[in-house]
Short mmCIF file of C-alpha atoms in Angstrom, two decimals:
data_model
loop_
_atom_site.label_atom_id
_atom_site.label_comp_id
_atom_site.label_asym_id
_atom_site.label_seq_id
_atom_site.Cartn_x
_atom_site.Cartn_y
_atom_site.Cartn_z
CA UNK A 2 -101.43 -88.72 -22.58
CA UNK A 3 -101.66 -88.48 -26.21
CA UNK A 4 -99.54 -88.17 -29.00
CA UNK A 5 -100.21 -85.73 -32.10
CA UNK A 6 -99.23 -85.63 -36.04
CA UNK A 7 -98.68 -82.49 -37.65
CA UNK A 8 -97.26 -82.21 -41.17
CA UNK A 9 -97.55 -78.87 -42.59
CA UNK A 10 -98.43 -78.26 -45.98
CA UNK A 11 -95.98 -76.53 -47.47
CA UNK A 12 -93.26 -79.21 -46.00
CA UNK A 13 -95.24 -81.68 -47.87
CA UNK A 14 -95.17 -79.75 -51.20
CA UNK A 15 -91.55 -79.04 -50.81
CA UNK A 16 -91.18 -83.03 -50.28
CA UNK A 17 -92.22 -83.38 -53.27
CA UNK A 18 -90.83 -80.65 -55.59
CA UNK A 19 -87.67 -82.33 -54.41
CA UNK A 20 -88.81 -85.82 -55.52
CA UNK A 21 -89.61 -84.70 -59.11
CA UNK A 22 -86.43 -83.15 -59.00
CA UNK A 23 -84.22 -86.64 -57.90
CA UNK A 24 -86.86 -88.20 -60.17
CA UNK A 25 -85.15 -85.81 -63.25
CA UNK A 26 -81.62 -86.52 -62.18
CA UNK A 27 -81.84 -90.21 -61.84
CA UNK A 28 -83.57 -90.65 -64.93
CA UNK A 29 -80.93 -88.36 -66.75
CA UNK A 30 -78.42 -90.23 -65.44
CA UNK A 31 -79.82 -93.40 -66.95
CA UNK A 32 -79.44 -92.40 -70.03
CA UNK A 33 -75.99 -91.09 -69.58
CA UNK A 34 -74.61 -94.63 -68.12
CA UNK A 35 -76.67 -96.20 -70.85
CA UNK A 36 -75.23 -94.30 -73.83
CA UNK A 37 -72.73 -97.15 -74.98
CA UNK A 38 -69.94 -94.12 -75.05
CA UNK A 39 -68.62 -93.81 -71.51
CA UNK A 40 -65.06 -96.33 -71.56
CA UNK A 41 -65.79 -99.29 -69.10
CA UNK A 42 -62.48 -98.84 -67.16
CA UNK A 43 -62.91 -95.25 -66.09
CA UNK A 44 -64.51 -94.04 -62.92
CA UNK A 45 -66.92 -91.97 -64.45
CA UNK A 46 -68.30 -95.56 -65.27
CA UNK A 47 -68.66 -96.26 -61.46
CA UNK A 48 -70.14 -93.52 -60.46
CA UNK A 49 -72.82 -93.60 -63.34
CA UNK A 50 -74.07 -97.13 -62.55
CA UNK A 51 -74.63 -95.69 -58.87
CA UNK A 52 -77.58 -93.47 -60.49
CA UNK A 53 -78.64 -95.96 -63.38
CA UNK A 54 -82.28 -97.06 -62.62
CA UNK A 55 -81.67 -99.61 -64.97
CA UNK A 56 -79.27 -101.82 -62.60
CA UNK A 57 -79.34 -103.21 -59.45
CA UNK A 58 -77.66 -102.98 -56.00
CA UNK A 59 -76.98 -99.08 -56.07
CA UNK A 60 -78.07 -95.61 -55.37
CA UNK A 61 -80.76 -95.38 -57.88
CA UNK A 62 -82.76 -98.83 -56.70
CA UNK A 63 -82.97 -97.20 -53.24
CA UNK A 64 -84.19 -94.00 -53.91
CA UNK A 65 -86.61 -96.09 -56.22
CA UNK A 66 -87.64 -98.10 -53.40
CA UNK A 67 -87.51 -95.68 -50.10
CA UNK A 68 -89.90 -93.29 -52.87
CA UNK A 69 -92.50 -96.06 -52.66
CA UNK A 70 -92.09 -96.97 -49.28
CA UNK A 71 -92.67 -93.07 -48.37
CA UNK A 72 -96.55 -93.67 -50.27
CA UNK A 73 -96.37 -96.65 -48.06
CA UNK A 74 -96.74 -94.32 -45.03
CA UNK A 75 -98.61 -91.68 -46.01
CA UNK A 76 -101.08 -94.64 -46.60
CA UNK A 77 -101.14 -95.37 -42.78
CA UNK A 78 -101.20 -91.87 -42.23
CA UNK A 79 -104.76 -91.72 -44.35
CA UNK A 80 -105.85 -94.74 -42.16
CA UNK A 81 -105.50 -92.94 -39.34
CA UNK A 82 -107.14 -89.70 -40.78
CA UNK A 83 -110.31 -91.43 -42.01
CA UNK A 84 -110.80 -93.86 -38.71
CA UNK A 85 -110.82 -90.13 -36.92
CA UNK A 86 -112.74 -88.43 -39.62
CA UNK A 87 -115.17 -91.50 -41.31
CA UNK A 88 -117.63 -92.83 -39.47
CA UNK A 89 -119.80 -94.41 -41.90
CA UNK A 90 -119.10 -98.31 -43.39
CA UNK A 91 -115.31 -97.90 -41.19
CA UNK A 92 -113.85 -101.47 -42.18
CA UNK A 93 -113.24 -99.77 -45.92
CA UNK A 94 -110.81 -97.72 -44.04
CA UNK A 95 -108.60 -100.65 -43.90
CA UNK A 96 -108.01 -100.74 -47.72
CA UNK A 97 -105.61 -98.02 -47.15
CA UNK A 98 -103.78 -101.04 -44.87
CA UNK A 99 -103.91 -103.21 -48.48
CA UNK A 100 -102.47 -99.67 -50.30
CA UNK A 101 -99.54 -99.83 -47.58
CA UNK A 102 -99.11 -103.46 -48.13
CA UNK A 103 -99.07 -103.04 -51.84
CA UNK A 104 -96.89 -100.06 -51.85
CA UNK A 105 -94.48 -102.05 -49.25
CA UNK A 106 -94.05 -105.12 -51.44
CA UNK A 107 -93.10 -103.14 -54.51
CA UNK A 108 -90.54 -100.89 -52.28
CA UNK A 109 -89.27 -104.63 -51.70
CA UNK A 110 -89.26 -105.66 -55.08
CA UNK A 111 -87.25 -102.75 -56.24
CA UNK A 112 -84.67 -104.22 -54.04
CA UNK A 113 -85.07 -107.42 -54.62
CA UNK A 114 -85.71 -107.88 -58.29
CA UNK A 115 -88.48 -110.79 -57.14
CA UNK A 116 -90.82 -109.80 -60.10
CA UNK A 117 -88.36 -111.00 -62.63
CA UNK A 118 -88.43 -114.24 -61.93
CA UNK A 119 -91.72 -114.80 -60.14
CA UNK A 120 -93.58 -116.51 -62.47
CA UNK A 121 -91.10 -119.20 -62.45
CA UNK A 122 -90.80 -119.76 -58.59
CA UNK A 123 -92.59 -123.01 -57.59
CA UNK A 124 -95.35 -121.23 -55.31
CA UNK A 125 -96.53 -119.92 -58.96
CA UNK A 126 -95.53 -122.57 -60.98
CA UNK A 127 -97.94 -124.89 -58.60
CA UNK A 128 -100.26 -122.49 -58.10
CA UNK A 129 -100.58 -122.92 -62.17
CA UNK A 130 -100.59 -126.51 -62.74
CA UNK A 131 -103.43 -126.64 -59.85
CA UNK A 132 -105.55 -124.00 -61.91
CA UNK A 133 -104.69 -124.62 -65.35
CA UNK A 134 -103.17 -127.92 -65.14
CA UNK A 135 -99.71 -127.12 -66.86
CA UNK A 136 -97.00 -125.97 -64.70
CA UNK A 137 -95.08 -123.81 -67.11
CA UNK A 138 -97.82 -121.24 -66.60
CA UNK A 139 -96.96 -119.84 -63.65
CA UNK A 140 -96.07 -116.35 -65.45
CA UNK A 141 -100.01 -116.37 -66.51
CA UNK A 142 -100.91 -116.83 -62.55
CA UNK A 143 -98.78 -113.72 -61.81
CA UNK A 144 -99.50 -111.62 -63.91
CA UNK A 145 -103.77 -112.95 -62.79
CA UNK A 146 -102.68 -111.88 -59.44
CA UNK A 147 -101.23 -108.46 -60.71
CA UNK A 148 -104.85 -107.64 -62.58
CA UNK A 149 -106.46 -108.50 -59.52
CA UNK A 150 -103.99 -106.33 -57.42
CA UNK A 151 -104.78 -103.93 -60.43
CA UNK A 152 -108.43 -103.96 -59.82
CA UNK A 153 -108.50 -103.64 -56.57
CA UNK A 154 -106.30 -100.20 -56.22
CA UNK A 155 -108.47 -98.63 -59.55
CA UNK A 156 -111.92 -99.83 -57.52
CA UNK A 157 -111.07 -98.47 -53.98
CA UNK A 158 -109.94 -95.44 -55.51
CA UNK A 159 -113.40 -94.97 -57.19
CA UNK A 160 -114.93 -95.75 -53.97
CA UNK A 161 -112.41 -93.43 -51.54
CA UNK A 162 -111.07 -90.71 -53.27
CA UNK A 163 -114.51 -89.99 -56.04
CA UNK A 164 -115.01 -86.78 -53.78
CA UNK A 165 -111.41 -85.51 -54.52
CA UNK A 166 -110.79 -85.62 -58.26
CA UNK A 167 -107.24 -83.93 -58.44
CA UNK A 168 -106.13 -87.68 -55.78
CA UNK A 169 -107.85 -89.79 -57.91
CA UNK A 170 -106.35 -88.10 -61.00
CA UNK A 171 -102.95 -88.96 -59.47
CA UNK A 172 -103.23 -92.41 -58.14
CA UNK A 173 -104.97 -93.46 -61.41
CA UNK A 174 -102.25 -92.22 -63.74
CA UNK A 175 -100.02 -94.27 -61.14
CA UNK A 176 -101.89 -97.44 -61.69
CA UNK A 177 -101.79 -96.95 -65.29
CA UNK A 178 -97.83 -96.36 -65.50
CA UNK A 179 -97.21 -99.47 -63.76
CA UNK A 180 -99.16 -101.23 -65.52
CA UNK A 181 -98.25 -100.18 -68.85
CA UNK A 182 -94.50 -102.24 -67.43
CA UNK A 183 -95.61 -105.61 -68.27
CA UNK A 184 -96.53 -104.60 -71.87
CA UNK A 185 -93.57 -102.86 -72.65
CA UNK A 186 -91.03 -106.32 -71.38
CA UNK A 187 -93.24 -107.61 -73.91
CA UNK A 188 -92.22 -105.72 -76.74
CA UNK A 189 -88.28 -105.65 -75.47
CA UNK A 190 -88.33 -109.35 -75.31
CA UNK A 191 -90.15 -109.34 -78.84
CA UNK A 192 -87.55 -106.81 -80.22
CA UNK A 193 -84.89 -109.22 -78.60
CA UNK A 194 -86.27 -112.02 -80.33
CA UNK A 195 -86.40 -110.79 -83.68
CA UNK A 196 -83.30 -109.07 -83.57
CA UNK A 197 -80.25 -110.20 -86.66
CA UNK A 198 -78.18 -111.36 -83.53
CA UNK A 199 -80.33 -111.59 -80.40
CA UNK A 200 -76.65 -112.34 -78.36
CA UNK A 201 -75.22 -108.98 -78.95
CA UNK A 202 -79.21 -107.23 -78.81
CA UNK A 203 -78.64 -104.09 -76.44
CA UNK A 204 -81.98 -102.69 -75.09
CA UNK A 205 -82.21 -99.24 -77.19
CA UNK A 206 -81.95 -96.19 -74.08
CA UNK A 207 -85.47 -95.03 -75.12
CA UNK A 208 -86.84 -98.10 -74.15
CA UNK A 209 -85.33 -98.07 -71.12
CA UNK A 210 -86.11 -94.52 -70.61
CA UNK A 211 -89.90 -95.50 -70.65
CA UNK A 212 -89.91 -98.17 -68.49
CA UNK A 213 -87.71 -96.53 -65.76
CA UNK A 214 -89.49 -93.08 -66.48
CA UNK A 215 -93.13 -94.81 -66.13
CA UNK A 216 -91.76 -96.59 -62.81
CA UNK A 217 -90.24 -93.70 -61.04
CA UNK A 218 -92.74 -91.20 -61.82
CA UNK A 219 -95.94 -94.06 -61.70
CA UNK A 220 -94.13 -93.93 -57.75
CA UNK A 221 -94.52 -90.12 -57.53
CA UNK A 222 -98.05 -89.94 -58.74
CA UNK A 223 -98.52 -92.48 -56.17
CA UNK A 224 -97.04 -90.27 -53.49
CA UNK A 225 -99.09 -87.34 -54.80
CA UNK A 226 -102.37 -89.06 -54.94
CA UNK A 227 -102.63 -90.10 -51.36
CA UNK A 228 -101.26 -86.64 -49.95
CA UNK A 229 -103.49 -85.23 -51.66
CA UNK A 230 -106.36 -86.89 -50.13
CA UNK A 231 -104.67 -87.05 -46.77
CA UNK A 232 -104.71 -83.19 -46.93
CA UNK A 233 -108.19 -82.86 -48.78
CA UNK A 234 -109.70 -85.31 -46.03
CA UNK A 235 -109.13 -82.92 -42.83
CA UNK A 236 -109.70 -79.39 -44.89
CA UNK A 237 -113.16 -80.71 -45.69
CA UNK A 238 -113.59 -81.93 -41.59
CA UNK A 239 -111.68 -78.73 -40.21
CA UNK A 240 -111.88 -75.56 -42.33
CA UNK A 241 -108.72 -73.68 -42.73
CA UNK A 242 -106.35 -76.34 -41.52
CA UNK A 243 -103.01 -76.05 -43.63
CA UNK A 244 -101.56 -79.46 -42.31
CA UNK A 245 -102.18 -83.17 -41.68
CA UNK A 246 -103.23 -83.82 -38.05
CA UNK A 247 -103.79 -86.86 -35.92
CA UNK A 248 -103.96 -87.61 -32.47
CA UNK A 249 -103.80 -90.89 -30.68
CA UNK A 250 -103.52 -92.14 -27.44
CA UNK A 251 -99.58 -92.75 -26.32
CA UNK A 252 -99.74 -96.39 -26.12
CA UNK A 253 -100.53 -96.74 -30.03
CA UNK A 254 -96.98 -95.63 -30.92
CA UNK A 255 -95.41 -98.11 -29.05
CA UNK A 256 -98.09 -101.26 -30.24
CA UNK A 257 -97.25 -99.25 -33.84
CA UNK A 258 -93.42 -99.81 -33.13
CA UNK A 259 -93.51 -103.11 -32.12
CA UNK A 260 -95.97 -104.04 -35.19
CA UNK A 261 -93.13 -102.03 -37.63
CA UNK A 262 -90.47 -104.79 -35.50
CA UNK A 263 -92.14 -107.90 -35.82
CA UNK A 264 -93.69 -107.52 -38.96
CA UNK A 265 -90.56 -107.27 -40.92
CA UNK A 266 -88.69 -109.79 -39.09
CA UNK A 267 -91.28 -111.96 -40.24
CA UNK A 268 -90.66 -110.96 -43.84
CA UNK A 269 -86.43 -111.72 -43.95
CA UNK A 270 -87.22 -114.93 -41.63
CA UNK A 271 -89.71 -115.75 -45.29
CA UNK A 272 -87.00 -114.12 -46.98
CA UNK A 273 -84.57 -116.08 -45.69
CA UNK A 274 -86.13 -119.20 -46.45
CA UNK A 275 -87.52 -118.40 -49.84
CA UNK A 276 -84.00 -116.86 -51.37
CA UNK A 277 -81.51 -118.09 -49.34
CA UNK A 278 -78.46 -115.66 -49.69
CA UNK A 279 -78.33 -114.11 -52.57
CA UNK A 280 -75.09 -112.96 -54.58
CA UNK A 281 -75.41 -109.43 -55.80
CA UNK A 282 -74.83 -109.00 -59.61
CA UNK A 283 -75.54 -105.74 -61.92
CA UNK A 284 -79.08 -107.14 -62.39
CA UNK A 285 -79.88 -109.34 -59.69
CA UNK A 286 -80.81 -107.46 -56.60
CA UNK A 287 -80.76 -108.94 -52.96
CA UNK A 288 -84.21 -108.88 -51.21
CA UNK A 289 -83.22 -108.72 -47.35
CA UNK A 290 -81.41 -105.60 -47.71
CA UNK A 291 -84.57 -103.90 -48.19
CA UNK A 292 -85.21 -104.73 -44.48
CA UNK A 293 -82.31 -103.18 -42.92
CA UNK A 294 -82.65 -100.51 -45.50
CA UNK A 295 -86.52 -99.47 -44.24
CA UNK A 296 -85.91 -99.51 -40.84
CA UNK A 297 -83.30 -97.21 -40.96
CA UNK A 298 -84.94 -95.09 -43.28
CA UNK A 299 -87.86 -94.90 -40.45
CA UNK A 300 -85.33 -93.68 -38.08
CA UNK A 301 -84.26 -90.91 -40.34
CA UNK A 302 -88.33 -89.66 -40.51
CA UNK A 303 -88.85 -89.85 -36.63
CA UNK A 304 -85.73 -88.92 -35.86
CA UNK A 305 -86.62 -85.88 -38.05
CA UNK A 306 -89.70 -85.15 -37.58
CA UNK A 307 -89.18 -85.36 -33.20
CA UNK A 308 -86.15 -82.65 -33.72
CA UNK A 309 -89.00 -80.26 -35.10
CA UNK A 310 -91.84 -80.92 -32.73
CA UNK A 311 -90.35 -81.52 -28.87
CA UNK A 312 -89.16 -78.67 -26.89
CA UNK A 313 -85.91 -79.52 -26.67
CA UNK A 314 -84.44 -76.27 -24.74
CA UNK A 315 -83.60 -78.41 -21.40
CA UNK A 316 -83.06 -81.80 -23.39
CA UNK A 317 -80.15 -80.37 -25.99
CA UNK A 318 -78.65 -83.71 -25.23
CA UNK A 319 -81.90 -85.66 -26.61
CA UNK A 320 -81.98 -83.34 -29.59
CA UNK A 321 -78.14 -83.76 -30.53
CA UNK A 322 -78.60 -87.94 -30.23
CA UNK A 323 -82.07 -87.41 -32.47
CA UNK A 324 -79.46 -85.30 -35.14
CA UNK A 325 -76.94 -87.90 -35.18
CA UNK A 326 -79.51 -90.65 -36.15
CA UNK A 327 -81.43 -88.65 -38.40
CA UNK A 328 -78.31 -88.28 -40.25
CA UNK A 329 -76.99 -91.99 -39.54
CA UNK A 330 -80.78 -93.74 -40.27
CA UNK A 331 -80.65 -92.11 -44.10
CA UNK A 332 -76.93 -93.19 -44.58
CA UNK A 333 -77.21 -96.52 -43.18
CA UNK A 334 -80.73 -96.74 -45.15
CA UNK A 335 -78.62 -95.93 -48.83
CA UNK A 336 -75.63 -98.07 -47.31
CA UNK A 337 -77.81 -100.92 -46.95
CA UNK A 338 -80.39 -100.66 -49.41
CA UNK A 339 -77.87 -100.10 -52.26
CA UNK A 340 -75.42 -102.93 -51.19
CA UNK A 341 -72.50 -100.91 -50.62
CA UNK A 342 -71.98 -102.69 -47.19
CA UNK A 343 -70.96 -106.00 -49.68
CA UNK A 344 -69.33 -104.23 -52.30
CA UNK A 345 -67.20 -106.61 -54.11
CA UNK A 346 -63.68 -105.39 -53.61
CA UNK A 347 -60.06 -106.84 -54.16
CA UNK A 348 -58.26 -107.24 -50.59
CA UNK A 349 -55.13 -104.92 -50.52
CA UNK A 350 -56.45 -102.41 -52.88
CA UNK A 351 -57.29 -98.16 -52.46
CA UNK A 352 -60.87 -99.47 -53.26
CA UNK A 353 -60.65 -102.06 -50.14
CA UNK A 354 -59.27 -99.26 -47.78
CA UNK A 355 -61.68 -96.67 -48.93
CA UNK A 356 -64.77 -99.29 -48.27
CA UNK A 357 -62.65 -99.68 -44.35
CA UNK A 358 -62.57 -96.68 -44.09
CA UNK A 359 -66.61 -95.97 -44.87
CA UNK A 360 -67.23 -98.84 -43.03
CA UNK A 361 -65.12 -97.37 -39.67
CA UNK A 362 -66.58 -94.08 -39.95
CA UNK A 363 -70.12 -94.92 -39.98
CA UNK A 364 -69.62 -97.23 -37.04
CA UNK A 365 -68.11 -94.30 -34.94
CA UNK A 366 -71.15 -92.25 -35.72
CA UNK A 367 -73.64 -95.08 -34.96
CA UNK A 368 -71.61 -95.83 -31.30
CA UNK A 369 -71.90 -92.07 -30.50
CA UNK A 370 -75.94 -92.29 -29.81
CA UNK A 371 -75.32 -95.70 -28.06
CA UNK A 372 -73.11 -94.32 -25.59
CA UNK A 373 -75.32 -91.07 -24.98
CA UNK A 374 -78.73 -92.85 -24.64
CA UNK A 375 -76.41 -95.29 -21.99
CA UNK A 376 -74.85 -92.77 -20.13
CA UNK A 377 -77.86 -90.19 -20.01
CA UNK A 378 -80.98 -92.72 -19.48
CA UNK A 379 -81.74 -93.80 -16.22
CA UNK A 380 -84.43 -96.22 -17.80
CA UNK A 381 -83.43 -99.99 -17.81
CA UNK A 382 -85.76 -100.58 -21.22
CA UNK A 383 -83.18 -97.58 -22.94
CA UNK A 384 -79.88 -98.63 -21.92
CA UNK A 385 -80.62 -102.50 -23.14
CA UNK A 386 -81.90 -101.12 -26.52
CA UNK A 387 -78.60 -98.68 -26.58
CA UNK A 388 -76.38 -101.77 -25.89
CA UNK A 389 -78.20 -103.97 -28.51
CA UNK A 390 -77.89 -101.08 -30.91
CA UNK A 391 -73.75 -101.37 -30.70
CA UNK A 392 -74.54 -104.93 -32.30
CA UNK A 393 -74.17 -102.25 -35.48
CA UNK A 394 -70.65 -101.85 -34.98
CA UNK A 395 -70.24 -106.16 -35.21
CA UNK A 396 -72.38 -105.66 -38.39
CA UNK A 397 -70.52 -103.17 -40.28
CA UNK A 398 -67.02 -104.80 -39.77
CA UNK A 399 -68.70 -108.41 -40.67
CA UNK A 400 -67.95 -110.34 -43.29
CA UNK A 401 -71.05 -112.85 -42.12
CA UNK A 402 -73.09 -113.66 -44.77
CA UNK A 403 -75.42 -112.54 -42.13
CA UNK A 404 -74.46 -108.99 -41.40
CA UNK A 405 -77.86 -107.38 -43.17
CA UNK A 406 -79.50 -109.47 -40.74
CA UNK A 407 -77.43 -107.91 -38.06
CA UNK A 408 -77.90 -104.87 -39.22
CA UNK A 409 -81.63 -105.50 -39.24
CA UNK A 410 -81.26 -105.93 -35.44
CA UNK A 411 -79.60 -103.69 -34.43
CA UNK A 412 -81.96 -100.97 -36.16
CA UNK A 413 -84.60 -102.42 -34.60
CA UNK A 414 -83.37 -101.91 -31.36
CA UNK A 415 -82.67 -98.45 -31.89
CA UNK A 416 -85.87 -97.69 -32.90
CA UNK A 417 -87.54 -98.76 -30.01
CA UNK A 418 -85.45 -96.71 -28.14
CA UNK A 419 -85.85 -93.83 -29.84
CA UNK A 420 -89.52 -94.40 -29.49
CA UNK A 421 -90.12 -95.06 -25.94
CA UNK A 422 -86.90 -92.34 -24.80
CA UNK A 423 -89.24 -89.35 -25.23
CA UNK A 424 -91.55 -90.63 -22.02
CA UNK A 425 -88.74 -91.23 -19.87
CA UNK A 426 -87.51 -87.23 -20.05
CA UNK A 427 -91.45 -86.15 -19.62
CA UNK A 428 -91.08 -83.65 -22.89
CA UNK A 429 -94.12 -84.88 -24.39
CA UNK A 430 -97.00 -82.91 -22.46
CA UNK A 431 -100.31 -84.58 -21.79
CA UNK A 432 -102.35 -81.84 -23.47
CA UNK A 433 -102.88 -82.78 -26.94
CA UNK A 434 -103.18 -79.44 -28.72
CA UNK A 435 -99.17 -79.62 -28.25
CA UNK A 436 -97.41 -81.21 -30.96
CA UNK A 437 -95.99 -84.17 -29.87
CA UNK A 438 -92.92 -87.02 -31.80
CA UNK A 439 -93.36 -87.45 -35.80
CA UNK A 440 -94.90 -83.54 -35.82
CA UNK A 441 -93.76 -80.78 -37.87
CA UNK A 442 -95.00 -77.63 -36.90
CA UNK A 443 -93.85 -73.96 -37.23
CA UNK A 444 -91.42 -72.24 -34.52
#
């Protein structure tokens, strides 16, 4: 049995119209919250920070992240296409593995605001006393490792994407917008320096319209670079085609699932240990809610992407659990991924009873598939993952300083049993011209 990709075309295009468009509105926004004339008690003020790129822990830092972690995949996806499709000097293929890593780590750091105070963390800070033989230079071994980061994307795009100049076009302006960041902290810290009064200095908004505006859209240029090759890459091996395609044997997805599970829980293990639990602030992000927040967002793209592609005419109960947890993986990605789940609240307050109330309503959606996939499964392997997957329920209610990590679990679970569910109906046929879970086809 084997499993097929199909992305058409025009659903990628549409992808990212929409993108440019979010990337408009949250950048707008950013200006708006950082205007200096909306009053700091009213809610207006609330609800602006939620879409200022320039702060942490809300709306705007997860759409900044999930936007990279989307190039992310489509840099697995372009694995896949040129291990099919490139038979000549293969093991370069795997620098689109180093693209997905890179792409990964940033989606973290939007998150987790790590860059900002790398280059004093003792890794770094060693690191530079070892090579330079001062330890205060750990800010000179980052921003080393950066170049060489840097160097590496620029010189395997030469070497990949030279026969497709509209990709490389892309991905190079990318580069060059994030790398233009460094240099213009540079010039804020200068200008905070040399300000009258540095203690009352407020970053001017066109300043921070540049470096948000050459961070969002560096991430869409991204995005655009690598679908562009992904879709270049099969037109040139199969004329006509108007969509990404891939096949692979069946038991790749579920080695692919269990890499996406262990992977991670490596990272917030790391995470764990390196950061401890951090406090959320306006400009201190907290890095293990990007793991919670990228599993769930996975759920939202299978779960997706399986509604469009599985006959589903004698499995309507399969179709309304994969609706549910589309709907519930992109919620609980945002609730996660912009804090909202520790949202600092007075007890005994409307804001306290509307958070309860959130928090009760998103764990009655979330028990709803776990009690279908219990009920409706006669596999063993399902009904375990749909019972760990009510460990969401615990997680939402907690007040643990551990309920991300919960959270984290629990996702995890119900992505594996979204994953493996599909074999135990027998809806994914054996011939591989059908389109099979994570297509998109045309009904």
């Amino acid at each position: 049995m084997r499993y097929k990709i199909a992305i058409l075309q025009r659903h990628l295009y549409y992808t990212l119209v929409v993108i440019l468009i979010c990337n408009s509105f949250f950048l707008t926004g950013t200006c708006i919250a950082n205007n200096g004339y909306t009053p700091v008690q009213s809610y207006l003020k609330h609800i602006l920070y939620q879409i200022d790129l320039g702060a942490e822990n809300n709306v705007a830092a997860w759409y900044s992240s999930m936007l990279l972690f989307m190039s992310s995949i489509m840099c697995i996806v372009c694995f896949a296409i040129d291990c099919q499709h490139k038979k000549i000097r293969q093991y370069l293929n795997f620098g689109w593995i180093v693209f997905s890593l890179i792409f990964s780590v940033l989606s973290f750091d939007e998150l987790g605001s790590v860059h900002e105070n790398i280059g004093d963390s003792l890794v770094f800070k060693d690191a530079g006393k070892a090579v330079l033989g001062d330890d205060s230079s750990g800010w000179i071994m980052f921003m080393a490792l950066a170049g060489f980061v840097s160097l590496f994307m620029i010189g395997f795009s030469l070497e990949r994407l030279r026969s497709n100049s509209m990709a490389l076009l892309f991905l190079s302006i990318g580069i060059l917008l994030y790398l233009s960041n460094p240099f213009q902290e540079n010039f804020e810290i200068a200008s905070h320096q040399a300000a009258a009064n540095p203690e009352t200095w407020k970053r001017p908004v066109f300043f921070l319209f540049l470096e948000e505006g050459s961070e969002i859209f560096g991430s869409l240029c991204f995005l655009i670079g690598v679908t562009l090759y992904a879709l270049k890459s099969l037109n040139s091996s199969q004329r006509g085609l108007r969509s990404i395609e891939i096949e692979f044997e069946s038991s790749k997805i579920f080695r692919f699932t269990l890499l996406v599970i262990i992977i991670p829980s490596v990272g917030l293990l790391l995470t764990e240990f390196i950061f401890g639990n951090v406090i959320a602030q306006s400009q201190v992000g907290v890095p293990k809610n990007w793991f919670p927040s990228m599993i769930a967002f996975l759920i939202f793209l299978y779960s997706l992407n399986t509604i469009t592609s599985l006959d589903l005419r004698h499995h309507k109960h399969f179709k309304t659990i994969l609706l549910i947890t589309s709907v519930l993986g992109v919620g609980l990605s945002l609730f996660y991924g912009s804090n909202l789940y520790a949202y600092p609240v007075q007890p005994s307050t409307t804001a306290a009873l509307m958070k309860n109330m959130l928090s009760g309503f998103i764990s009655v959606i979330s028990f709803i598939p776990s009690v279908l996939l219990f009920i409706w499964s006669k596999n063993a392997e399902v009904k375990v993952g749909a019972f760990l997957w009510s460990l969401i329920c615990i997680a939402l209610f907690s007040s643990s300083a551990f309920a991300a990590e919960m959270a984290f679990v629990a996702l995890c679970c119900l992505l594996y049993t979204l994953t493996i569910y599909p074999s135990s109906l027998n809806v994914i046929a054996p011939d591989p011209t059908t389109a099979l879970p994570l297509a998109l086809k045309e009904v």
